[in-house]
Amino acid sequence: MNALIIFSLLLVLMLSGMPISISLGLTVLTFLFTMTQVPIEAVALKLFTGIEKFEIMAIPFFILAGNFLTHGGVAKRMINFATSLVGHWHGGLGLAGVLACALFAAVSGSSPATVVAIGSILLPAMVKQGFPNRFGAGVITTSGALGILIPPSIVMVMYSVATNTSVGQLFMAGVVPGLMLATLLGFTTWYRARKFGYPRLAKASWGQRWRAFRKSMWGLFLIVVVIGGIYSGIFTPTEAAAMSAVYAFIVAVFVYKDMTLKQVPKVLLDSASMSAMLLYIITNAVLFSFLMTSEGIPQAMAGWLIDAGLGPIAFLLVVNILLLLAGNVMEPSSIVLILAPILFPVASALGINPVHFGILIVVNMEVGMCHPPVGLNLYVASGITKMGITELTVAVWPWLLTMLGFLVAVTYVPEISLWLPRALGMLN
């Protein structure tokens, strides 16, 4: 009964157009002060201790690094490098877009940042070369979603905070699925370009490729810094985030010189406001999680699902449907912070690996970012392409179906996620 009241209240507040973070906070406060005897001091304490986790510091640092790279010309050089490698195949610039998104995802940690950085440069070039606007928009909107699967990933940090799973293990687990999904999206792009006879570029010489690599090398080296540093144990994922922010600043301002020191305060301010927004959502979600736990809702739900005789296969199917439905009305950070603490105990009770479960949730979030009504990538791509959301939704379908097929594979073949961390000795 209490669960019904809580979720009904949350739903009413969200449908009224109130931001999710405030809806969460108001739901908790209303329920606590009218239906329970919990003292107000406990709420204040929970608000403070909720974000007192070392891992959360990674979020503002990755946002800052992504902003430096977005403004600092790194994306442009990555696109040139990607084009030199695959531009001569069918739909060359489209394939270069998928590869550039995968490379940029490995340094930014954010899907919308990847769509903005790659899309704003590549989409006008594709239209100029004779690609239909829809094709370019479909490629960039869906490939941009790689930003939260290929490590580093802000959504993975959120899952880690919500479930106490190791960020390092999650990052390593995201590498193989990320590369697989990039390959599948690239294949879809190539197939459609070949089918409809879209243009291709002249084949680049090895000299041109080497020059493009040399120019993009400083940006690409950040992948080595983050992933290599975490795996070798030189620093934790949070320290890697701080390192990447400092490194991105040096590359943007002093190496590439695409950004002046005068522009730095604006980037810092933009990053601070975006971080504040995410941290505010986290704080309220932690409070919501505290209410759920104090009312025993996750435990009751876990007991109910296990008593219903749901095995791992049926449970994972239910989770996918639930997350895809949630993706229709909420953005990834909120979904992870609200649903992960509820679903995680059930997954653990059924013997599902927490790292595999985390990657499954992230892939669901990727799909959610590419379909209406609240797909963040759709809105970002809409701003770049000047296309309506309805037209964009039609444009992304071929790639979205590819992503759904990949989601089924990731759900029921845990080794896709777990092979690399196991091979590196990070998992038993």
CSV table of C-alpha atoms in Angstrom, one decimal:
chain,number,residue,atom,x,y,z
A,1,MET,CA,0.0,0.0,0.0
A,2,ASN,CA,2.8,2.4,0.9
A,3,ALA,CA,4.6,1.6,-2.3
A,4,LEU,CA,1.4,2.5,-4.3
A,5,ILE,CA,1.1,5.8,-2.4
A,6,ILE,CA,4.7,6.7,-3.0
A,7,PHE,CA,4.8,5.9,-6.7
A,8,SER,CA,1.4,7.5,-7.4
A,9,LEU,CA,2.5,10.7,-5.7
A,10,LEU,CA,5.8,10.7,-7.7
A,11,LEU,CA,3.9,10.1,-11.0
A,12,VAL,CA,1.4,12.9,-10.3
A,13,LEU,CA,4.2,15.4,-9.6
A,14,MET,CA,6.1,14.3,-12.7
A,15,LEU,CA,3.1,14.5,-14.9
A,16,SER,CA,2.4,18.1,-13.6
A,17,GLY,CA,5.6,19.1,-15.5
A,18,MET,CA,7.8,19.4,-12.3
A,19,PRO,CA,11.5,18.6,-12.8
A,20,ILE,CA,12.2,15.0,-11.7
A,21,SER,CA,14.7,16.0,-9.0
A,22,ILE,CA,12.1,18.2,-7.3
A,23,SER,CA,9.4,15.6,-7.8
A,24,LEU,CA,11.6,13.0,-5.9
A,25,GLY,CA,12.3,15.4,-3.1
A,26,LEU,CA,8.7,16.5,-2.6
A,27,THR,CA,7.4,12.9,-2.7
A,28,VAL,CA,9.8,11.9,0.0
A,29,LEU,CA,9.1,14.9,2.3
A,30,THR,CA,5.3,14.6,1.8
A,31,PHE,CA,5.3,10.9,2.7
A,32,LEU,CA,7.7,11.2,5.6
A,33,PHE,CA,5.9,14.1,7.3
A,34,THR,CA,2.4,12.8,6.8
A,35,MET,CA,2.7,9.0,7.0
A,36,THR,CA,5.7,8.3,9.2
A,37,GLN,CA,7.4,9.3,12.4
A,38,VAL,CA,10.9,9.9,10.9
A,39,PRO,CA,12.5,13.0,12.5
A,40,ILE,CA,13.4,15.9,10.2
A,41,GLU,CA,17.0,15.6,11.3
A,42,ALA,CA,17.3,12.2,9.6
A,43,VAL,CA,16.2,13.8,6.3
A,44,ALA,CA,18.8,16.6,6.6
A,45,LEU,CA,21.5,14.0,7.6
A,46,LYS,CA,20.6,11.8,4.6
A,47,LEU,CA,20.8,14.7,2.2
A,48,PHE,CA,24.3,15.5,3.4
A,49,THR,CA,25.6,11.9,3.6
A,50,GLY,CA,24.0,10.9,0.4
A,51,ILE,CA,26.5,12.7,-1.8
A,52,GLU,CA,29.4,12.1,0.6
A,53,LYS,CA,30.8,9.4,-1.7
A,54,PHE,CA,34.3,9.6,-3.2
A,55,GLU,CA,33.0,8.1,-6.5
A,56,ILE,CA,30.6,11.0,-7.0
A,57,MET,CA,33.6,13.4,-7.5
A,58,ALA,CA,34.3,11.7,-10.8
A,59,ILE,CA,31.1,13.2,-12.3
A,60,PRO,CA,32.0,16.9,-12.3
A,61,PHE,CA,35.6,16.0,-13.5
A,62,PHE,CA,34.4,14.0,-16.4
A,63,ILE,CA,31.9,16.7,-17.3
A,64,LEU,CA,34.7,19.3,-17.2
A,65,ALA,CA,37.0,17.1,-19.3
A,66,GLY,CA,34.2,16.6,-21.9
A,67,ASN,CA,33.5,20.4,-22.1
A,68,PHE,CA,37.2,21.2,-22.6
A,69,LEU,CA,37.4,18.6,-25.4
A,70,THR,CA,34.1,19.7,-27.0
A,71,HIS,CA,35.3,23.3,-27.2
A,72,GLY,CA,39.0,22.5,-27.8
A,73,GLY,CA,39.0,21.1,-31.4
A,74,VAL,CA,39.7,17.5,-30.3
A,75,ALA,CA,36.5,16.3,-32.0
A,76,LYS,CA,37.4,17.9,-35.4
A,77,ARG,CA,40.8,16.1,-35.4
A,78,MET,CA,39.2,12.8,-34.4
A,79,ILE,CA,36.7,13.1,-37.3
A,80,ASN,CA,39.6,13.7,-39.7
A,81,PHE,CA,41.4,10.7,-38.4
A,82,ALA,CA,38.3,8.5,-38.6
A,83,THR,CA,37.5,9.8,-42.2
A,84,SER,CA,41.1,8.9,-43.3
A,85,LEU,CA,40.5,5.3,-42.1
A,86,VAL,CA,37.0,4.5,-43.3
A,87,GLY,CA,36.0,7.3,-45.6
A,88,HIS,CA,36.5,5.3,-48.8
A,89,TRP,CA,33.9,2.6,-47.9
A,90,HIS,CA,30.2,2.9,-48.7
A,91,GLY,CA,28.7,5.9,-46.8
A,92,GLY,CA,32.3,6.9,-45.8
A,93,LEU,CA,31.4,10.0,-43.8
A,94,GLY,CA,28.6,8.1,-42.0
A,95,LEU,CA,31.1,5.4,-41.0
A,96,ALA,CA,33.6,8.1,-40.0
A,97,GLY,CA,30.8,9.5,-37.8
A,98,VAL,CA,30.3,6.1,-36.0
A,99,LEU,CA,34.1,5.7,-35.5
A,100,ALA,CA,34.6,9.3,-34.3
A,101,CYS,CA,31.7,9.0,-31.9
A,102,ALA,CA,33.3,5.8,-30.5
A,103,LEU,CA,36.7,7.6,-30.1
A,104,PHE,CA,35.1,10.7,-28.5
A,105,ALA,CA,33.0,8.5,-26.2
A,106,ALA,CA,36.2,7.1,-24.9
A,107,VAL,CA,37.2,10.5,-23.6
A,108,SER,CA,34.0,12.3,-22.8
A,109,GLY,CA,31.7,10.0,-20.7
A,110,SER,CA,28.5,11.8,-21.9
A,111,SER,CA,26.2,11.0,-24.8
A,112,PRO,CA,24.8,14.5,-25.4
A,113,ALA,CA,28.4,15.9,-25.4
A,114,THR,CA,29.4,13.3,-28.0
A,115,VAL,CA,26.4,14.2,-30.2
A,116,VAL,CA,27.2,17.9,-30.0
A,117,ALA,CA,30.9,17.6,-30.6
A,118,ILE,CA,30.8,15.2,-33.5
A,119,GLY,CA,27.4,16.1,-35.0
A,120,SER,CA,27.9,19.9,-35.2
A,121,ILE,CA,31.0,19.3,-37.4
A,122,LEU,CA,30.1,16.2,-39.3
A,123,LEU,CA,26.4,16.7,-40.1
A,124,PRO,CA,26.9,19.9,-42.2
A,125,ALA,CA,29.8,18.1,-44.1
A,126,MET,CA,27.6,15.1,-44.8
A,127,VAL,CA,24.7,17.2,-46.2
A,128,LYS,CA,27.3,19.2,-48.3
A,129,GLN,CA,28.6,15.9,-49.8
A,130,GLY,CA,25.1,14.8,-50.8
A,131,PHE,CA,23.9,12.6,-47.9
A,132,PRO,CA,20.2,12.9,-47.0
A,133,ASN,CA,19.8,14.9,-43.7
A,134,ARG,CA,17.9,12.0,-42.2
A,135,PHE,CA,20.7,9.5,-42.8
A,136,GLY,CA,23.3,11.7,-41.0
A,137,ALA,CA,21.0,12.5,-38.2
A,138,GLY,CA,20.2,8.8,-37.7
A,139,VAL,CA,23.9,7.9,-37.6
A,140,ILE,CA,25.0,10.6,-35.1
A,141,THR,CA,22.0,10.4,-32.8
A,142,THR,CA,22.5,6.6,-32.2
A,143,SER,CA,26.3,6.5,-32.3
A,144,GLY,CA,26.4,9.4,-29.8
A,145,ALA,CA,24.8,7.0,-27.3
A,146,LEU,CA,28.1,5.2,-27.2
A,147,GLY,CA,29.2,8.0,-24.9
A,148,ILE,CA,27.7,6.2,-21.9
A,149,LEU,CA,28.8,2.7,-22.8
A,150,ILE,CA,32.4,3.1,-23.8
A,151,PRO,CA,34.3,4.1,-20.6
A,152,PRO,CA,34.6,6.5,-19.0
A,153,SER,CA,30.9,6.8,-18.4
A,154,ILE,CA,28.9,9.1,-16.1
A,155,VAL,CA,25.9,6.7,-16.0
A,156,MET,CA,28.2,3.9,-14.8
A,157,VAL,CA,29.4,6.1,-12.0
A,158,MET,CA,25.7,6.7,-11.1
A,159,TYR,CA,25.1,3.0,-11.1
A,160,SER,CA,28.1,2.4,-8.9
A,161,VAL,CA,26.9,5.1,-6.4
A,162,ALA,CA,23.4,3.5,-6.3
A,163,THR,CA,24.6,-0.1,-5.9
A,164,ASN,CA,28.1,0.0,-4.4
A,165,THR,CA,29.5,-1.8,-7.5
A,166,SER,CA,33.2,-1.2,-8.4
A,167,VAL,CA,33.5,1.6,-11.0
A,168,GLY,CA,36.8,0.2,-12.3
A,169,GLN,CA,35.1,-3.2,-13.0
A,170,LEU,CA,32.2,-1.5,-14.7
A,171,PHE,CA,34.5,0.6,-16.9
A,172,MET,CA,36.4,-2.5,-18.1
A,173,ALA,CA,33.1,-4.4,-18.6
A,174,GLY,CA,31.9,-1.6,-21.0
A,175,VAL,CA,34.8,-1.9,-23.4
A,176,VAL,CA,33.8,-5.0,-25.3
A,177,PRO,CA,30.1,-4.2,-25.5
A,178,GLY,CA,31.0,-0.7,-26.6
A,179,LEU,CA,33.2,-1.9,-29.4
A,180,MET,CA,30.6,-4.5,-30.4
A,181,LEU,CA,27.8,-1.9,-30.6
A,182,ALA,CA,30.0,0.5,-32.5
A,183,THR,CA,30.7,-2.3,-35.1
A,184,LEU,CA,27.0,-3.1,-35.4
A,185,LEU,CA,26.0,0.5,-35.9
A,186,GLY,CA,28.8,0.9,-38.5
A,187,PHE,CA,27.6,-2.2,-40.3
A,188,THR,CA,24.0,-0.8,-40.4
A,189,THR,CA,25.4,2.5,-41.7
A,190,TRP,CA,27.5,0.7,-44.4
A,191,TYR,CA,24.6,-1.6,-45.4
A,192,ARG,CA,22.1,1.3,-45.9
A,193,ALA,CA,24.7,3.5,-47.7
A,194,ARG,CA,25.5,0.6,-50.1
A,195,LYS,CA,21.8,-0.1,-50.6
A,196,PHE,CA,20.9,3.5,-51.5
A,197,GLY,CA,24.2,4.4,-53.3
A,198,TYR,CA,25.4,7.1,-50.9
A,199,PRO,CA,28.7,8.9,-51.7
A,200,ARG,CA,32.1,7.7,-50.6
A,201,LEU,CA,35.4,9.5,-50.4
A,202,ALA,CA,38.7,8.9,-52.2
A,203,LYS,CA,40.9,6.5,-50.4
A,204,ALA,CA,43.4,8.2,-48.1
A,205,SER,CA,47.1,7.3,-48.5
A,206,TRP,CA,49.0,5.9,-45.5
A,207,GLY,CA,50.8,9.3,-45.3
A,208,GLN,CA,47.5,11.1,-44.9
A,209,ARG,CA,46.4,8.7,-42.3
A,210,TRP,CA,49.6,9.1,-40.3
A,211,ARG,CA,49.3,12.9,-40.5
A,212,ALA,CA,45.6,12.7,-39.3
A,213,PHE,CA,46.7,10.4,-36.5
A,214,ARG,CA,49.5,12.7,-35.4
A,215,LYS,CA,47.2,15.6,-35.2
A,216,SER,CA,44.6,13.7,-33.2
A,217,MET,CA,47.1,11.9,-31.1
A,218,TRP,CA,46.9,14.2,-28.1
A,219,GLY,CA,43.1,13.7,-27.8
A,220,LEU,CA,43.4,9.9,-28.4
A,221,PHE,CA,46.1,9.6,-25.7
A,222,LEU,CA,43.5,10.5,-23.1
A,223,ILE,CA,41.9,7.1,-23.7
A,224,VAL,CA,45.3,5.5,-22.6
A,225,VAL,CA,45.5,7.8,-19.6
A,226,VAL,CA,42.1,6.9,-18.3
A,227,ILE,CA,41.8,3.2,-19.1
A,228,GLY,CA,45.5,2.4,-18.7
A,229,GLY,CA,45.7,4.3,-15.4
A,230,ILE,CA,42.7,2.5,-13.9
A,231,TYR,CA,43.7,-1.0,-15.1
A,232,SER,CA,47.3,-0.6,-14.0
A,233,GLY,CA,46.2,0.6,-10.6
A,234,ILE,CA,48.1,3.9,-10.9
A,235,PHE,CA,44.9,5.7,-9.9
A,236,THR,CA,41.2,5.1,-9.1
A,237,PRO,CA,38.4,6.0,-11.6
A,238,THR,CA,37.8,9.2,-9.6
A,239,GLU,CA,41.5,10.2,-9.8
A,240,ALA,CA,41.4,9.3,-13.5
A,241,ALA,CA,38.5,11.7,-13.9
A,242,ALA,CA,40.5,14.5,-12.3
A,243,MET,CA,43.6,13.6,-14.4
A,244,SER,CA,41.4,13.7,-17.6
A,245,ALA,CA,40.1,17.2,-16.7
A,246,VAL,CA,43.6,18.6,-16.2
A,247,TYR,CA,44.9,16.8,-19.3
A,248,ALA,CA,42.0,18.0,-21.5
A,249,PHE,CA,42.6,21.6,-20.3
A,250,ILE,CA,46.3,21.4,-21.2
A,251,VAL,CA,45.6,19.9,-24.6
A,252,ALA,CA,42.8,22.4,-25.5
A,253,VAL,CA,44.6,25.5,-24.3
A,254,PHE,CA,48.3,24.9,-24.7
A,255,VAL,CA,48.7,22.1,-27.3
A,256,TYR,CA,46.0,22.6,-29.8
A,257,LYS,CA,45.5,26.3,-28.8
A,258,ASP,CA,41.8,26.1,-30.0
A,259,MET,CA,40.8,27.7,-26.8
A,260,THR,CA,42.1,30.8,-25.2
A,261,LEU,CA,42.5,31.3,-21.4
A,262,LYS,CA,39.7,33.9,-21.6
A,263,GLN,CA,37.3,31.2,-22.6
A,264,VAL,CA,38.2,28.9,-19.7
A,265,PRO,CA,36.0,30.6,-17.1
A,266,LYS,CA,32.9,30.1,-19.3
A,267,VAL,CA,33.7,26.3,-19.7
A,268,LEU,CA,34.2,26.1,-15.9
A,269,LEU,CA,30.9,27.8,-15.3
A,270,ASP,CA,29.0,25.6,-17.8
A,271,SER,CA,30.5,22.5,-16.2
A,272,ALA,CA,29.7,23.7,-12.7
A,273,SER,CA,26.0,24.3,-13.6
A,274,MET,CA,25.7,20.9,-15.3
A,275,SER,CA,27.4,19.2,-12.4
A,276,ALA,CA,25.1,21.0,-9.9
A,277,MET,CA,22.0,19.8,-11.8
A,278,LEU,CA,23.2,16.2,-11.7
A,279,LEU,CA,24.3,16.3,-8.1
A,280,TYR,CA,20.9,17.8,-7.2
A,281,ILE,CA,19.2,14.8,-8.9
A,282,ILE,CA,21.6,12.4,-7.1
A,283,THR,CA,20.8,14.0,-3.7
A,284,ASN,CA,17.1,13.7,-4.1
A,285,ALA,CA,17.4,10.2,-5.6
A,286,VAL,CA,19.4,9.1,-2.5
A,287,LEU,CA,16.7,10.5,-0.3
A,288,PHE,CA,14.1,8.6,-2.3
A,289,SER,CA,16.2,5.4,-2.0
A,290,PHE,CA,16.3,6.0,1.8
A,291,LEU,CA,12.5,6.2,1.9
A,292,MET,CA,12.1,3.0,-0.2
A,293,THR,CA,14.6,1.1,2.1
A,294,SER,CA,13.0,2.4,5.3
A,295,GLU,CA,9.6,1.2,4.0
A,296,GLY,CA,11.1,-2.1,3.0
A,297,ILE,CA,9.9,-1.8,-0.6
A,298,PRO,CA,12.9,-3.3,-2.4
A,299,GLN,CA,13.0,-6.3,-0.1
A,300,ALA,CA,9.3,-6.8,-0.5
A,301,MET,CA,9.5,-6.5,-4.3
A,302,ALA,CA,12.5,-8.9,-4.3
A,303,GLY,CA,10.5,-11.5,-2.2
A,304,TRP,CA,7.4,-11.0,-4.4
A,305,LEU,CA,9.3,-11.6,-7.7
A,306,ILE,CA,11.2,-14.6,-6.3
A,307,ASP,CA,7.9,-16.1,-4.9
A,308,ALA,CA,6.3,-15.5,-8.3
A,309,GLY,CA,8.8,-18.1,-9.6
A,310,LEU,CA,10.6,-15.7,-11.9
A,311,GLY,CA,13.9,-17.2,-12.9
A,312,PRO,CA,16.9,-15.0,-14.2
A,313,ILE,CA,15.7,-15.2,-17.8
A,314,ALA,CA,12.1,-14.0,-17.1
A,315,PHE,CA,13.4,-11.4,-14.6
A,316,LEU,CA,15.9,-9.9,-17.1
A,317,LEU,CA,13.1,-9.6,-19.7
A,318,VAL,CA,10.9,-7.8,-17.1
A,319,VAL,CA,13.8,-5.5,-16.3
A,320,ASN,CA,14.4,-4.6,-19.9
A,321,ILE,CA,10.7,-3.9,-20.5
A,322,LEU,CA,10.6,-1.8,-17.3
A,323,LEU,CA,13.7,0.2,-18.2
A,324,LEU,CA,12.6,0.8,-21.8
A,325,LEU,CA,9.3,2.1,-20.6
A,326,ALA,CA,11.0,4.3,-18.0
A,327,GLY,CA,13.2,5.6,-20.9
A,328,ASN,CA,10.1,7.0,-22.4
A,329,VAL,CA,9.5,9.5,-19.6
A,330,MET,CA,12.8,10.0,-17.7
A,331,GLU,CA,16.4,10.7,-18.5
A,332,PRO,CA,19.1,8.1,-17.7
A,333,SER,CA,20.6,9.5,-14.4
A,334,SER,CA,17.1,9.6,-12.8
A,335,ILE,CA,16.2,6.1,-14.0
A,336,VAL,CA,19.5,4.6,-12.7
A,337,LEU,CA,19.3,6.3,-9.3
A,338,ILE,CA,15.6,5.4,-8.8
A,339,LEU,CA,15.3,1.9,-10.2
A,340,ALA,CA,18.8,0.4,-9.6
A,341,PRO,CA,18.4,0.2,-5.8
A,342,ILE,CA,15.0,-1.5,-6.2
A,343,LEU,CA,16.0,-4.0,-8.9
A,344,PHE,CA,19.5,-4.7,-7.7
A,345,PRO,CA,18.6,-6.8,-4.6
A,346,VAL,CA,16.4,-9.0,-6.8
A,347,ALA,CA,19.2,-9.5,-9.3
A,348,SER,CA,21.6,-10.4,-6.5
A,349,ALA,CA,19.1,-12.9,-5.1
A,350,LEU,CA,18.8,-14.5,-8.5
A,351,GLY,CA,22.6,-14.8,-8.8
A,352,ILE,CA,22.9,-12.2,-11.6
A,353,ASN,CA,26.4,-10.7,-11.6
A,354,PRO,CA,26.2,-7.0,-10.5
A,355,VAL,CA,28.6,-5.9,-13.2
A,356,HIS,CA,26.7,-7.6,-16.0
A,357,PHE,CA,23.5,-6.1,-14.6
A,358,GLY,CA,25.1,-2.6,-14.7
A,359,ILE,CA,26.0,-3.0,-18.3
A,360,LEU,CA,22.5,-4.2,-19.2
A,361,ILE,CA,21.1,-1.1,-17.5
A,362,VAL,CA,23.5,1.2,-19.4
A,363,VAL,CA,22.6,-0.4,-22.8
A,364,ASN,CA,18.9,0.2,-21.9
A,365,MET,CA,19.7,3.8,-21.1
A,366,GLU,CA,21.4,4.2,-24.5
A,367,VAL,CA,18.2,3.0,-26.3
A,368,GLY,CA,16.1,5.4,-24.2
A,369,MET,CA,18.3,8.4,-25.2
A,370,CYS,CA,17.4,7.8,-28.9
A,371,HIS,CA,13.6,7.6,-28.8
A,372,PRO,CA,10.9,10.1,-27.9
A,373,PRO,CA,9.4,11.7,-25.9
A,374,VAL,CA,12.5,12.5,-23.7
A,375,GLY,CA,15.4,11.0,-25.6
A,376,LEU,CA,18.2,13.5,-24.8
A,377,ASN,CA,20.1,12.7,-28.0
A,378,LEU,CA,17.1,13.4,-30.1
A,379,TYR,CA,16.8,16.9,-28.7
A,380,VAL,CA,20.5,17.6,-29.1
A,381,ALA,CA,20.4,16.3,-32.7
A,382,SER,CA,17.3,18.3,-33.4
A,383,GLY,CA,19.1,21.5,-32.4
A,384,ILE,CA,22.0,20.7,-34.7
A,385,THR,CA,20.0,19.4,-37.7
A,386,LYS,CA,16.9,21.7,-37.3
A,387,MET,CA,14.7,18.7,-37.8
A,388,GLY,CA,11.6,18.0,-35.9
A,389,ILE,CA,11.5,15.2,-33.2
A,390,THR,CA,9.0,13.2,-35.3
A,391,GLU,CA,11.2,13.3,-38.4
A,392,LEU,CA,14.2,12.4,-36.3
A,393,THR,CA,12.4,9.5,-34.7
A,394,VAL,CA,11.7,8.0,-38.2
A,395,ALA,CA,15.4,8.7,-39.1
A,396,VAL,CA,16.9,6.7,-36.2
A,397,TRP,CA,14.7,3.5,-36.6
A,398,PRO,CA,17.2,1.3,-38.5
A,399,TRP,CA,20.0,2.0,-36.0
A,400,LEU,CA,17.5,1.8,-33.0
A,401,LEU,CA,16.5,-1.7,-34.1
A,402,THR,CA,20.2,-2.7,-34.3
A,403,MET,CA,20.6,-1.4,-30.7
A,404,LEU,CA,17.5,-3.4,-29.5
A,405,GLY,CA,19.0,-6.6,-31.1
A,406,PHE,CA,22.3,-5.9,-29.3
A,407,LEU,CA,20.4,-5.4,-26.0
A,408,VAL,CA,19.0,-8.9,-26.3
A,409,ALA,CA,22.5,-10.3,-26.8
A,410,VAL,CA,24.0,-8.3,-23.8
A,411,THR,CA,21.1,-9.4,-21.6
A,412,TYR,CA,21.4,-13.2,-22.2
A,413,VAL,CA,25.1,-13.5,-22.9
A,414,PRO,CA,26.8,-12.2,-19.7
A,415,GLU,CA,30.3,-13.1,-21.1
A,416,ILE,CA,30.0,-10.1,-23.5
A,417,SER,CA,30.3,-7.8,-20.4
A,418,LEU,CA,32.3,-10.0,-18.1
A,419,TRP,CA,35.0,-11.5,-20.3
A,420,LEU,CA,37.4,-8.5,-20.2
A,421,PRO,CA,37.3,-7.8,-16.5
A,422,ARG,CA,37.7,-11.5,-15.9
A,423,ALA,CA,40.7,-11.7,-18.3
A,424,LEU,CA,42.3,-8.8,-16.5
A,425,GLY,CA,41.8,-10.5,-13.1
A,426,MET,CA,39.4,-7.9,-11.8
A,427,LEU,CA,36.5,-10.4,-11.4
A,428,ASN,CA,36.4,-14.0,-10.2
